[in-house]
Amino acid sequence: NIRLLQCVYKLTQVSVTTDKLDSSFSRSRSSSMSSLENISSEAIQCLSFADSYTKKSASTYPTLWVGTSLGSVLTVMLSVPAAGDSRLSQPVAVSPCGTIFRLKGCILTMSFLDCNGALIPYSYESWKDEGKQRTPTKSSSNNSRMSPPLGASEVTCDRQFVALVSEKQARVVALPSQNCVYRQQLADTDFVVKAEIISLKDSVCLVCYISSGHVTAYSLPSLRPLIDVDFLPLPDLRIARTFCFSNRGHGLFLSSPSEVQKFTVSAEFCSSLVEMVGELFLPHDMPEPPKQSFFQGLFGGGTRNLDREELFGESSGRASRSVAKHIPGPSAQIQELGQRASTASSEVSRAHQMMVERGVKLGQLEDRTERMMTEAEGFQNNAHNLMLKYKEKKWYQL
């Protein structure tokens, strides 16, 4: 791996810098300068291994796609020896294919899709220790979504798509024809801080976090806009360094030096969020206290609050036959009759008070009626006198 990275460094003649995010706010993103002038400032920003097409060929090869800080996308074809002793003794042959594409801004991510638009997993081969005996297992190389091989009559057909995303643009290029089939301008005055190609609800989409605080999503491979929401401004570099997306629309960032905040762009996940929230304490019923014997409560230390019901009620158990029952005498009946009489007298006084209040209200209503009748008679007399005054006069005498 170290020799391979050294070869890539010699082929591209660029240096890897570690302060990319620190200078991303102020550096110039112009791509009009010549490569000789930019050779000292261009750096590798993105690497992607895939079985893809380097040129207009009919078969795929192990390749390394390199994205630089000035928007260049280079491809390197890898010739891997066959598995066995030759794989351990022979080195990996590296042959550069040159610059294929150039985008505006720094290259952030690159991913490959098959002819149906499904995301192609990264190709890998698990390492095995030959000294240990292992049971035969299924090969870990994932080829379930690799593009099918081309036939003789299908050389000109596109079998793969590669999605290239930079700080300003996004392109979807068909392979092996190398034609740009879709393109999208992600930001004009701002730039993309983080971009990831994720799987969301049986589909593939591109999710971006822009320096203006917006989170955008685009479908793949068509790059059709799906959402554009104002999520979080970019106050410092901590959020830019730690912001990340994952599959199913989840995301994380370091909101403070000691706090991690999680978010999602999936509406389906938000609808089921209440059911997924756990509880810090599980509710349980309180167990019944152990029963205490009579002598322990009598001679034990401390005080205990007891009530009459607990000592002599139903909860104390079945009553003994030798315990006498309380039978109310004549005095209890007299007290009950006195309570009933006081209750009846209070009800009678309350009804009398209500009748008095009703009589007062009726008297007020009668006074108001008489006053209205007097005012009506006065108005009638004034109207009759006015009519007699102007009865004999002509219209021109008014």
mmCIF file of C-alpha atoms in Angstrom:
data_model
loop_
_atom_site.group_PDB
_atom_site.id
_atom_site.type_symbol
_atom_site.label_atom_id
_atom_site.label_comp_id
_atom_site.label_asym_id
_atom_site.label_seq_id
_atom_site.Cartn_x
_atom_site.Cartn_y
_atom_site.Cartn_z
ATOM 1 C CA ASN A 1 0.000 0.000 0.000
ATOM 2 C CA ILE A 2 2.862 2.401 0.809
ATOM 3 C CA ARG A 3 4.575 1.646 -2.524
ATOM 4 C CA LEU A 4 1.272 2.144 -4.356
ATOM 5 C CA LEU A 5 0.718 5.564 -2.784
ATOM 6 C CA GLN A 6 4.293 6.531 -3.616
ATOM 7 C CA CYS A 7 3.682 5.633 -7.261
ATOM 8 C CA VAL A 8 0.517 7.701 -7.328
ATOM 9 C CA TYR A 9 2.439 10.616 -5.864
ATOM 10 C CA LYS A 10 5.111 10.406 -8.561
ATOM 11 C CA LEU A 11 2.581 10.062 -11.358
ATOM 12 C CA THR A 12 0.418 13.002 -10.373
ATOM 13 C CA GLN A 13 3.304 15.155 -9.030
ATOM 14 C CA VAL A 14 1.152 16.577 -6.260
ATOM 15 C CA SER A 15 1.669 16.833 -2.497
ATOM 16 C CA VAL A 16 -0.801 15.862 0.183
ATOM 17 C CA THR A 17 -1.628 18.794 2.467
ATOM 18 C CA THR A 18 -3.202 18.526 5.884
ATOM 19 C CA ASP A 19 -4.637 22.019 6.225
ATOM 20 C CA LYS A 20 -7.251 21.781 3.494
ATOM 21 C CA LEU A 21 -10.172 22.864 5.660
ATOM 22 C CA ASP A 22 -8.172 25.672 7.249
ATOM 23 C CA SER A 23 -7.486 27.232 3.855
ATOM 24 C CA SER A 24 -10.773 26.314 2.126
ATOM 25 C CA PHE A 25 -12.444 29.524 3.269
ATOM 26 C CA SER A 26 -9.877 31.837 1.706
ATOM 27 C CA ARG A 27 -8.182 30.036 -1.164
ATOM 28 C CA SER A 28 -8.917 30.857 -4.787
ATOM 29 C CA ARG A 29 -11.058 28.323 -6.602
ATOM 30 C CA SER A 30 -10.170 29.483 -10.081
ATOM 31 C CA SER A 31 -9.282 26.691 -12.489
ATOM 32 C CA SER A 32 -8.020 28.906 -15.304
ATOM 33 C CA MET A 33 -4.337 28.749 -14.249
ATOM 34 C CA SER A 34 -1.991 26.377 -16.029
ATOM 35 C CA SER A 35 -0.973 23.089 -14.486
ATOM 36 C CA LEU A 36 2.649 24.179 -14.290
ATOM 37 C CA GLU A 37 1.728 27.136 -12.077
ATOM 38 C CA ASN A 38 -0.524 24.994 -9.873
ATOM 39 C CA ILE A 39 1.781 22.008 -9.554
ATOM 40 C CA SER A 40 3.051 23.171 -6.172
ATOM 41 C CA SER A 41 -0.420 23.882 -4.706
ATOM 42 C CA GLU A 42 -2.424 20.967 -6.138
ATOM 43 C CA ALA A 43 -3.061 18.151 -3.681
ATOM 44 C CA ILE A 44 -4.835 14.812 -3.587
ATOM 45 C CA GLN A 45 -8.199 15.113 -1.847
ATOM 46 C CA CYS A 46 -10.125 11.980 -2.821
ATOM 47 C CA LEU A 47 -9.221 8.359 -3.692
ATOM 48 C CA SER A 48 -11.531 5.637 -4.954
ATOM 49 C CA PHE A 49 -10.713 2.042 -5.967
ATOM 50 C CA ALA A 50 -13.100 0.370 -8.397
ATOM 51 C CA ASP A 51 -13.369 -2.129 -11.263
ATOM 52 C CA SER A 52 -14.235 0.317 -14.012
ATOM 53 C CA TYR A 53 -13.351 1.499 -17.477
ATOM 54 C CA THR A 54 -10.270 3.650 -18.011
ATOM 55 C CA LYS A 55 -10.754 4.236 -21.724
ATOM 56 C CA LYS A 56 -13.298 3.296 -24.335
ATOM 57 C CA SER A 57 -12.698 -0.414 -23.837
ATOM 58 C CA ALA A 58 -14.928 -3.442 -23.624
ATOM 59 C CA SER A 59 -13.905 -4.749 -20.188
ATOM 60 C CA THR A 60 -13.286 -3.465 -16.715
ATOM 61 C CA TYR A 61 -9.941 -3.202 -14.944
ATOM 62 C CA PRO A 62 -8.880 -2.536 -11.364
ATOM 63 C CA THR A 63 -8.448 1.223 -11.287
ATOM 64 C CA LEU A 64 -7.667 3.993 -8.849
ATOM 65 C CA TRP A 65 -9.517 7.270 -9.353
ATOM 66 C CA VAL A 66 -7.764 10.309 -7.933
ATOM 67 C CA GLY A 67 -9.467 13.661 -7.230
ATOM 68 C CA THR A 68 -7.335 16.753 -6.654
ATOM 69 C CA SER A 69 -7.860 20.091 -4.945
ATOM 70 C CA LEU A 70 -8.100 21.929 -8.281
ATOM 71 C CA GLY A 71 -10.925 19.783 -9.636
ATOM 72 C CA SER A 72 -8.942 17.313 -11.751
ATOM 73 C CA VAL A 73 -9.959 13.643 -11.892
ATOM 74 C CA LEU A 74 -7.182 11.237 -12.866
ATOM 75 C CA THR A 75 -7.327 7.487 -13.360
ATOM 76 C CA VAL A 76 -4.612 4.947 -12.678
ATOM 77 C CA MET A 77 -4.894 1.389 -13.993
ATOM 78 C CA LEU A 78 -3.636 -1.307 -11.650
ATOM 79 C CA SER A 79 -2.322 -4.630 -12.860
ATOM 80 C CA VAL A 80 -2.716 -7.005 -9.931
ATOM 81 C CA PRO A 81 -0.947 -10.402 -10.156
ATOM 82 C CA ALA A 82 -3.004 -13.539 -9.893
ATOM 83 C CA ALA A 83 -3.751 -15.002 -6.511
ATOM 84 C CA GLY A 84 -1.120 -17.364 -5.186
ATOM 85 C CA ASP A 85 2.647 -17.176 -4.882
ATOM 86 C CA SER A 86 2.908 -14.602 -7.662
ATOM 87 C CA ARG A 87 0.625 -12.256 -5.710
ATOM 88 C CA LEU A 88 3.093 -12.307 -2.793
ATOM 89 C CA SER A 89 6.267 -12.016 -4.845
ATOM 90 C CA GLN A 90 5.365 -9.758 -7.768
ATOM 91 C CA PRO A 91 4.550 -6.063 -7.317
ATOM 92 C CA VAL A 92 1.450 -4.324 -8.545
ATOM 93 C CA ALA A 93 2.016 -2.655 -11.922
ATOM 94 C CA VAL A 94 0.721 0.905 -12.153
ATOM 95 C CA SER A 95 0.044 2.686 -15.432
ATOM 96 C CA PRO A 96 -1.453 6.193 -15.453
ATOM 97 C CA CYS A 97 -4.202 7.094 -17.871
ATOM 98 C CA GLY A 98 -4.037 10.884 -17.487
ATOM 99 C CA THR A 99 -6.661 13.462 -16.654
ATOM 100 C CA ILE A 100 -10.118 12.539 -17.864
ATOM 101 C CA PHE A 101 -12.378 15.183 -16.272
ATOM 102 C CA ARG A 102 -12.040 18.588 -14.683
ATOM 103 C CA LEU A 103 -14.601 20.233 -12.411
ATOM 104 C CA LYS A 104 -14.746 23.604 -10.725
ATOM 105 C CA GLY A 105 -13.601 23.429 -7.125
ATOM 106 C CA CYS A 106 -12.008 20.718 -5.024
ATOM 107 C CA ILE A 107 -13.103 17.111 -5.612
ATOM 108 C CA LEU A 108 -14.989 15.862 -2.537
ATOM 109 C CA THR A 109 -16.262 12.377 -3.388
ATOM 110 C CA MET A 110 -16.553 9.861 -6.212
ATOM 111 C CA SER A 111 -18.845 6.851 -6.441
ATOM 112 C CA PHE A 112 -19.766 4.301 -9.082
ATOM 113 C CA LEU A 113 -23.242 3.135 -10.135
ATOM 114 C CA ASP A 114 -24.250 0.245 -12.326
ATOM 115 C CA CYS A 115 -26.366 0.487 -15.455
ATOM 116 C CA ASN A 116 -29.574 0.403 -13.342
ATOM 117 C CA GLY A 117 -28.497 3.278 -11.116
ATOM 118 C CA ALA A 118 -27.682 1.105 -8.078
ATOM 119 C CA LEU A 119 -24.642 1.935 -5.991
ATOM 120 C CA ILE A 120 -21.700 -0.405 -6.661
ATOM 121 C CA PRO A 121 -20.034 -1.460 -3.389
ATOM 122 C CA TYR A 122 -16.313 -0.998 -3.058
ATOM 123 C CA SER A 123 -14.355 -4.014 -4.289
ATOM 124 C CA TYR A 124 -12.210 -5.690 -1.703
ATOM 125 C CA GLU A 125 -10.534 -9.001 -0.915
ATOM 126 C CA SER A 126 -10.114 -10.096 2.678
ATOM 127 C CA TRP A 127 -6.634 -10.937 3.881
ATOM 128 C CA LYS A 128 -6.023 -14.515 5.001
ATOM 129 C CA ASP A 129 -3.181 -15.974 6.978
ATOM 130 C CA GLU A 130 -1.870 -18.910 5.014
ATOM 131 C CA GLY A 131 -0.328 -20.437 8.131
ATOM 132 C CA LYS A 132 -3.689 -21.080 9.732
ATOM 133 C CA GLN A 133 -6.205 -23.602 8.494
ATOM 134 C CA ARG A 134 -9.613 -22.146 7.896
ATOM 135 C CA THR A 135 -12.895 -23.674 6.907
ATOM 136 C CA PRO A 136 -13.915 -22.852 3.330
ATOM 137 C CA THR A 137 -16.273 -19.893 3.300
ATOM 138 C CA LYS A 138 -17.989 -17.878 0.655
ATOM 139 C CA SER A 139 -15.766 -15.375 -1.073
ATOM 140 C CA SER A 140 -15.948 -11.943 0.507
ATOM 141 C CA SER A 141 -15.468 -10.165 -2.795
ATOM 142 C CA ASN A 142 -18.772 -8.462 -3.429
ATOM 143 C CA ASN A 143 -19.747 -8.678 -7.081
ATOM 144 C CA SER A 144 -23.541 -8.663 -6.689
ATOM 145 C CA ARG A 145 -23.916 -5.247 -8.259
ATOM 146 C CA MET A 146 -20.943 -5.144 -10.582
ATOM 147 C CA SER A 147 -21.662 -4.267 -14.161
ATOM 148 C CA PRO A 148 -22.078 -7.308 -16.415
ATOM 149 C CA PRO A 149 -19.312 -7.955 -18.971
ATOM 150 C CA LEU A 150 -19.829 -6.534 -22.421
ATOM 151 C CA GLY A 151 -20.287 -8.695 -25.449
ATOM 152 C CA ALA A 152 -18.902 -8.128 -28.883
ATOM 153 C CA SER A 153 -22.042 -6.298 -30.017
ATOM 154 C CA GLU A 154 -22.296 -4.178 -26.866
ATOM 155 C CA VAL A 155 -18.958 -2.377 -26.911
ATOM 156 C CA THR A 156 -20.532 1.020 -27.497
ATOM 157 C CA CYS A 157 -23.175 0.652 -24.752
ATOM 158 C CA ASP A 158 -22.685 2.364 -21.397
ATOM 159 C CA ARG A 159 -22.535 -0.081 -18.517
ATOM 160 C CA GLN A 160 -21.523 2.133 -15.616
ATOM 161 C CA PHE A 161 -21.968 5.615 -14.194
ATOM 162 C CA VAL A 162 -19.473 7.527 -12.123
ATOM 163 C CA ALA A 163 -20.677 10.427 -9.955
ATOM 164 C CA LEU A 164 -18.107 13.178 -9.456
ATOM 165 C CA VAL A 165 -18.801 15.822 -6.823
ATOM 166 C CA SER A 166 -16.758 18.953 -6.179
ATOM 167 C CA GLU A 167 -17.227 22.071 -4.056
ATOM 168 C CA LYS A 168 -19.194 23.731 -6.847
ATOM 169 C CA GLN A 169 -20.528 21.125 -9.266
ATOM 170 C CA ALA A 170 -21.727 17.550 -9.614
ATOM 171 C CA ARG A 171 -21.541 15.437 -12.740
ATOM 172 C CA VAL A 172 -22.659 11.958 -13.720
ATOM 173 C CA VAL A 173 -20.520 10.455 -16.462
ATOM 174 C CA ALA A 174 -21.385 7.326 -18.417
ATOM 175 C CA LEU A 175 -18.698 4.690 -18.909
ATOM 176 C CA PRO A 176 -17.035 3.570 -21.104
ATOM 177 C CA SER A 177 -18.211 6.307 -23.480
ATOM 178 C CA GLN A 178 -17.088 9.025 -20.985
ATOM 179 C CA ASN A 179 -20.069 11.220 -21.865
ATOM 180 C CA CYS A 180 -21.444 13.612 -19.247
ATOM 181 C CA VAL A 181 -25.129 12.662 -19.069
ATOM 182 C CA TYR A 182 -26.188 14.816 -16.082
ATOM 183 C CA ARG A 183 -24.724 17.860 -14.379
ATOM 184 C CA GLN A 184 -25.824 20.126 -11.541
ATOM 185 C CA GLN A 185 -24.524 23.386 -10.089
ATOM 186 C CA LEU A 186 -24.399 22.846 -6.328
ATOM 187 C CA ALA A 187 -23.304 26.331 -5.202
ATOM 188 C CA ASP A 188 -22.595 29.679 -6.839
ATOM 189 C CA THR A 189 -21.213 32.102 -4.263
ATOM 190 C CA ASP A 190 -20.842 29.497 -1.487
ATOM 191 C CA PHE A 191 -19.117 26.111 -1.522
ATOM 192 C CA VAL A 192 -19.956 22.562 -0.458
ATOM 193 C CA VAL A 193 -18.427 21.616 2.886
ATOM 194 C CA LYS A 194 -19.370 17.925 2.874
ATOM 195 C CA ALA A 195 -20.876 15.685 0.201
ATOM 196 C CA GLU A 196 -21.716 12.000 0.400
ATOM 197 C CA ILE A 197 -23.479 9.528 -1.894
ATOM 198 C CA ILE A 198 -25.740 7.396 0.313
ATOM 199 C CA SER A 199 -28.499 4.807 0.056
ATOM 200 C CA LEU A 200 -31.885 6.121 1.136
ATOM 201 C CA LYS A 201 -35.109 4.090 0.947
ATOM 202 C CA ASP A 202 -34.089 1.660 -1.815
ATOM 203 C CA SER A 203 -32.517 4.423 -3.887
ATOM 204 C CA VAL A 204 -29.277 6.357 -4.177
ATOM 205 C CA CYS A 205 -28.963 10.093 -3.627
ATOM 206 C CA LEU A 206 -26.348 12.789 -3.181
ATOM 207 C CA VAL A 207 -26.522 14.741 0.103
ATOM 208 C CA CYS A 208 -24.566 17.988 0.514
ATOM 209 C CA TYR A 209 -23.919 20.416 3.343
ATOM 210 C CA ILE A 210 -23.227 23.911 1.986
ATOM 211 C CA SER A 211 -21.307 26.680 3.747
ATOM 212 C CA SER A 212 -24.461 28.836 3.808
ATOM 213 C CA GLY A 213 -26.005 26.344 6.254
ATOM 214 C CA HIS A 214 -28.301 24.578 3.776
ATOM 215 C CA VAL A 215 -28.613 20.795 3.401
ATOM 216 C CA THR A 216 -29.497 19.680 -0.108
ATOM 217 C CA ALA A 217 -30.222 16.280 -1.631
ATOM 218 C CA TYR A 218 -30.232 15.176 -5.275
ATOM 219 C CA SER A 219 -31.353 11.953 -6.877
ATOM 220 C CA LEU A 220 -28.900 9.753 -8.755
ATOM 221 C CA PRO A 221 -28.112 9.368 -11.531
ATOM 222 C CA SER A 222 -30.465 12.153 -12.743
ATOM 223 C CA LEU A 223 -29.258 14.783 -10.172
ATOM 224 C CA ARG A 224 -32.830 15.999 -9.693
ATOM 225 C CA PRO A 225 -33.209 18.277 -6.616
ATOM 226 C CA LEU A 226 -35.093 16.588 -3.783
ATOM 227 C CA ILE A 227 -34.752 18.876 -0.744
ATOM 228 C CA ASP A 228 -33.141 22.206 0.097
ATOM 229 C CA VAL A 229 -33.529 23.232 3.756
ATOM 230 C CA ASP A 230 -31.803 25.815 5.928
ATOM 231 C CA PHE A 231 -30.272 23.574 8.590
ATOM 232 C CA LEU A 232 -27.206 24.959 10.391
ATOM 233 C CA PRO A 233 -24.872 27.902 9.750
ATOM 234 C CA LEU A 234 -21.132 27.329 9.672
ATOM 235 C CA PRO A 235 -19.728 29.284 12.657
ATOM 236 C CA ASP A 236 -16.351 27.542 12.980
ATOM 237 C CA LEU A 237 -14.176 24.815 11.503
ATOM 238 C CA ARG A 238 -15.160 22.202 14.099
ATOM 239 C CA ILE A 239 -18.470 21.536 12.366
ATOM 240 C CA ALA A 240 -16.803 21.451 8.954
ATOM 241 C CA ARG A 241 -14.233 18.870 10.106
ATOM 242 C CA THR A 242 -16.724 16.581 11.850
ATOM 243 C CA PHE A 243 -19.826 16.858 9.617
ATOM 244 C CA CYS A 244 -20.676 13.514 7.997
ATOM 245 C CA PHE A 245 -23.558 11.635 6.367
ATOM 246 C CA SER A 246 -24.382 7.933 6.412
ATOM 247 C CA ASN A 247 -26.858 5.562 4.833
ATOM 248 C CA ARG A 248 -30.627 5.916 5.449
ATOM 249 C CA GLY A 249 -30.286 9.684 5.699
ATOM 250 C CA HIS A 250 -28.499 9.920 9.052
ATOM 251 C CA GLY A 251 -25.841 12.473 9.914
ATOM 252 C CA LEU A 252 -23.539 13.501 12.754
ATOM 253 C CA PHE A 253 -21.440 16.490 13.719
ATOM 254 C CA LEU A 254 -19.587 17.707 16.791
ATOM 255 C CA SER A 255 -21.755 20.540 18.112
ATOM 256 C CA SER A 256 -19.355 21.332 20.974
ATOM 257 C CA PRO A 257 -16.023 19.937 22.174
ATOM 258 C CA SER A 258 -17.929 17.409 24.302
ATOM 259 C CA GLU A 259 -21.290 16.947 22.496
ATOM 260 C CA VAL A 260 -22.246 15.010 19.368
ATOM 261 C CA GLN A 261 -25.492 15.861 17.607
ATOM 262 C CA LYS A 262 -27.357 13.481 15.310
ATOM 263 C CA PHE A 263 -29.827 14.485 12.612
ATOM 264 C CA THR A 264 -31.643 12.919 9.676
ATOM 265 C CA VAL A 265 -33.097 13.959 6.333
ATOM 266 C CA SER A 266 -35.469 10.986 6.131
ATOM 267 C CA ALA A 267 -39.137 11.738 6.871
ATOM 268 C CA GLU A 268 -39.813 8.033 7.494
ATOM 269 C CA PHE A 269 -37.220 7.967 10.252
ATOM 270 C CA CYS A 270 -38.681 11.119 11.845
ATOM 271 C CA SER A 271 -42.176 9.604 11.956
ATOM 272 C CA SER A 272 -40.912 6.582 13.901
ATOM 273 C CA LEU A 273 -38.536 8.554 16.127
ATOM 274 C CA VAL A 274 -40.960 8.614 19.070
ATOM 275 C CA GLU A 275 -41.180 4.830 19.107
ATOM 276 C CA MET A 276 -37.399 4.486 18.956
ATOM 277 C CA VAL A 277 -36.639 6.755 21.915
ATOM 278 C CA GLY A 278 -35.622 4.686 24.915
ATOM 279 C CA GLU A 279 -36.237 5.257 28.605
ATOM 280 C CA LEU A 280 -33.551 5.876 31.180
ATOM 281 C CA PHE A 281 -35.528 4.102 33.919
ATOM 282 C CA LEU A 282 -37.844 1.182 33.264
ATOM 283 C CA PRO A 283 -41.151 1.475 35.188
ATOM 284 C CA HIS A 284 -41.788 -1.309 37.703
ATOM 285 C CA ASP A 285 -44.479 -1.828 40.326
ATOM 286 C CA MET A 286 -43.367 -1.427 43.901
ATOM 287 C CA PRO A 287 -43.213 -4.765 45.743
ATOM 288 C CA GLU A 288 -45.371 -5.302 48.788
ATOM 289 C CA PRO A 289 -43.586 -4.659 52.086
ATOM 290 C CA PRO A 290 -42.973 -7.746 54.238
ATOM 291 C CA LYS A 291 -45.496 -8.380 56.973
ATOM 292 C CA GLN A 292 -44.293 -7.525 60.441
ATOM 293 C CA SER A 293 -45.218 -9.677 63.430
ATOM 294 C CA PHE A 294 -47.067 -8.244 66.409
ATOM 295 C CA PHE A 295 -44.216 -8.658 68.897
ATOM 296 C CA GLN A 296 -41.652 -7.206 66.513
ATOM 297 C CA GLY A 297 -43.798 -4.108 66.066
ATOM 298 C CA LEU A 298 -44.465 -3.920 69.791
ATOM 299 C CA PHE A 299 -40.933 -4.285 71.080
ATOM 300 C CA GLY A 300 -38.990 -3.195 67.989
ATOM 301 C CA GLY A 301 -37.196 0.128 67.752
ATOM 302 C CA GLY A 302 -38.771 3.177 66.144
ATOM 303 C CA THR A 303 -42.323 4.333 65.785
ATOM 304 C CA ARG A 304 -44.926 3.122 63.340
ATOM 305 C CA ASN A 305 -48.047 4.901 62.189
ATOM 306 C CA LEU A 306 -51.132 2.719 62.462
ATOM 307 C CA ASP A 307 -54.731 3.647 61.803
ATOM 308 C CA ARG A 308 -57.988 2.209 63.080
ATOM 309 C CA GLU A 309 -58.818 0.507 59.770
ATOM 310 C CA GLU A 310 -55.510 -1.325 59.690
ATOM 311 C CA LEU A 311 -55.938 -2.554 63.275
ATOM 312 C CA PHE A 312 -59.637 -3.389 63.389
ATOM 313 C CA GLY A 313 -60.905 -3.130 59.792
ATOM 314 C CA GLU A 314 -61.310 -5.696 57.033
ATOM 315 C CA SER A 315 -57.605 -5.537 56.125
ATOM 316 C CA SER A 316 -56.697 -6.871 59.586
ATOM 317 C CA GLY A 317 -58.344 -10.208 58.812
ATOM 318 C CA ARG A 318 -61.438 -12.057 59.959
ATOM 319 C CA ALA A 319 -62.813 -10.803 63.266
ATOM 320 C CA SER A 320 -62.857 -13.135 66.235
ATOM 321 C CA ARG A 321 -66.217 -14.233 67.704
ATOM 322 C CA SER A 322 -65.165 -12.999 71.108
ATOM 323 C CA VAL A 323 -64.825 -9.396 69.879
ATOM 324 C CA ALA A 324 -68.038 -7.425 70.457
ATOM 325 C CA LYS A 325 -69.575 -5.460 67.598
ATOM 326 C CA HIS A 326 -70.560 -1.821 68.024
ATOM 327 C CA ILE A 327 -74.371 -1.441 67.912
ATOM 328 C CA PRO A 328 -75.600 2.164 67.716
ATOM 329 C CA GLY A 329 -78.098 3.144 70.463
ATOM 330 C CA PRO A 330 -81.026 5.662 70.578
ATOM 331 C CA SER A 331 -78.628 8.620 70.867
ATOM 332 C CA ALA A 332 -77.209 7.850 67.413
ATOM 333 C CA GLN A 333 -80.704 7.951 65.886
ATOM 334 C CA ILE A 334 -81.425 11.273 67.575
ATOM 335 C CA GLN A 335 -78.158 12.714 66.198
ATOM 336 C CA GLU A 336 -79.027 11.501 62.702
ATOM 337 C CA LEU A 337 -82.504 13.087 62.920
ATOM 338 C CA GLY A 338 -80.931 16.359 64.112
ATOM 339 C CA GLN A 339 -78.558 16.369 61.126
ATOM 340 C CA ARG A 340 -81.434 15.782 58.724
ATOM 341 C CA ALA A 341 -83.481 18.584 60.318
ATOM 342 C CA SER A 342 -80.600 21.058 60.090
ATOM 343 C CA THR A 343 -80.099 20.129 56.454
ATOM 344 C CA ALA A 344 -83.828 20.650 55.703
ATOM 345 C CA SER A 345 -83.891 24.028 57.492
ATOM 346 C CA SER A 346 -80.871 25.229 55.527
ATOM 347 C CA GLU A 347 -82.562 24.235 52.270
ATOM 348 C CA VAL A 348 -85.772 26.092 53.281
ATOM 349 C CA SER A 349 -83.825 29.255 54.155
ATOM 350 C CA ARG A 350 -81.968 29.063 50.880
ATOM 351 C CA ALA A 351 -85.272 28.756 48.933
ATOM 352 C CA HIS A 352 -86.730 31.709 50.874
ATOM 353 C CA GLN A 353 -83.719 33.856 50.050
ATOM 354 C CA MET A 354 -84.020 32.987 46.369
ATOM 355 C CA MET A 355 -87.735 33.961 46.401
ATOM 356 C CA VAL A 356 -86.929 37.323 48.012
ATOM 357 C CA GLU A 357 -84.287 37.995 45.353
ATOM 358 C CA ARG A 358 -86.781 37.085 42.623
ATOM 359 C CA GLY A 359 -89.384 39.500 44.085
ATOM 360 C CA VAL A 360 -86.812 42.334 44.116
ATOM 361 C CA LYS A 361 -85.967 41.683 40.480
ATOM 362 C CA LEU A 362 -89.661 41.632 39.511
ATOM 363 C CA GLY A 363 -90.182 44.993 41.282
ATOM 364 C CA GLN A 364 -87.286 46.544 39.402
ATOM 365 C CA LEU A 365 -88.687 45.254 36.132
ATOM 366 C CA GLU A 366 -92.123 46.781 36.900
ATOM 367 C CA ASP A 367 -90.555 50.206 37.651
ATOM 368 C CA ARG A 368 -88.673 50.152 34.389
ATOM 369 C CA THR A 369 -91.898 49.294 32.514
ATOM 370 C CA GLU A 370 -93.812 52.217 34.035
ATOM 371 C CA ARG A 371 -90.979 54.609 33.206
ATOM 372 C CA MET A 372 -90.996 53.470 29.600
ATOM 373 C CA MET A 373 -94.782 53.959 29.357
ATOM 374 C CA THR A 374 -94.468 57.542 30.703
ATOM 375 C CA GLU A 375 -91.731 58.368 28.205
ATOM 376 C CA ALA A 376 -93.831 56.925 25.363
ATOM 377 C CA GLU A 377 -96.850 59.084 26.296
ATOM 378 C CA GLY A 378 -94.648 62.204 26.397
ATOM 379 C CA PHE A 379 -93.252 61.396 22.962
ATOM 380 C CA GLN A 380 -96.786 60.904 21.597
ATOM 381 C CA ASN A 381 -97.950 64.316 22.935
ATOM 382 C CA ASN A 382 -94.947 66.112 21.443
ATOM 383 C CA ALA A 383 -95.584 64.518 18.075
ATOM 384 C CA HIS A 384 -99.331 65.536 18.135
ATOM 385 C CA ASN A 385 -98.513 69.165 19.019
ATOM 386 C CA LEU A 386 -95.960 69.329 16.209
ATOM 387 C CA MET A 387 -98.519 68.046 13.739
ATOM 388 C CA LEU A 388 -101.126 70.678 14.777
ATOM 389 C CA LYS A 389 -98.539 73.452 14.473
ATOM 390 C CA TYR A 390 -97.668 72.728 10.846
ATOM 391 C CA LYS A 391 -101.100 71.421 9.724
ATOM 392 C CA GLU A 392 -102.468 74.685 8.145
ATOM 393 C CA LYS A 393 -99.166 75.915 6.649
ATOM 394 C CA LYS A 394 -98.144 75.484 3.039
ATOM 395 C CA TRP A 395 -94.856 74.058 1.962
ATOM 396 C CA TYR A 396 -93.448 77.463 1.054
ATOM 397 C CA GLN A 397 -94.287 78.821 4.549
ATOM 398 C CA LEU A 398 -92.122 76.274 6.317
#
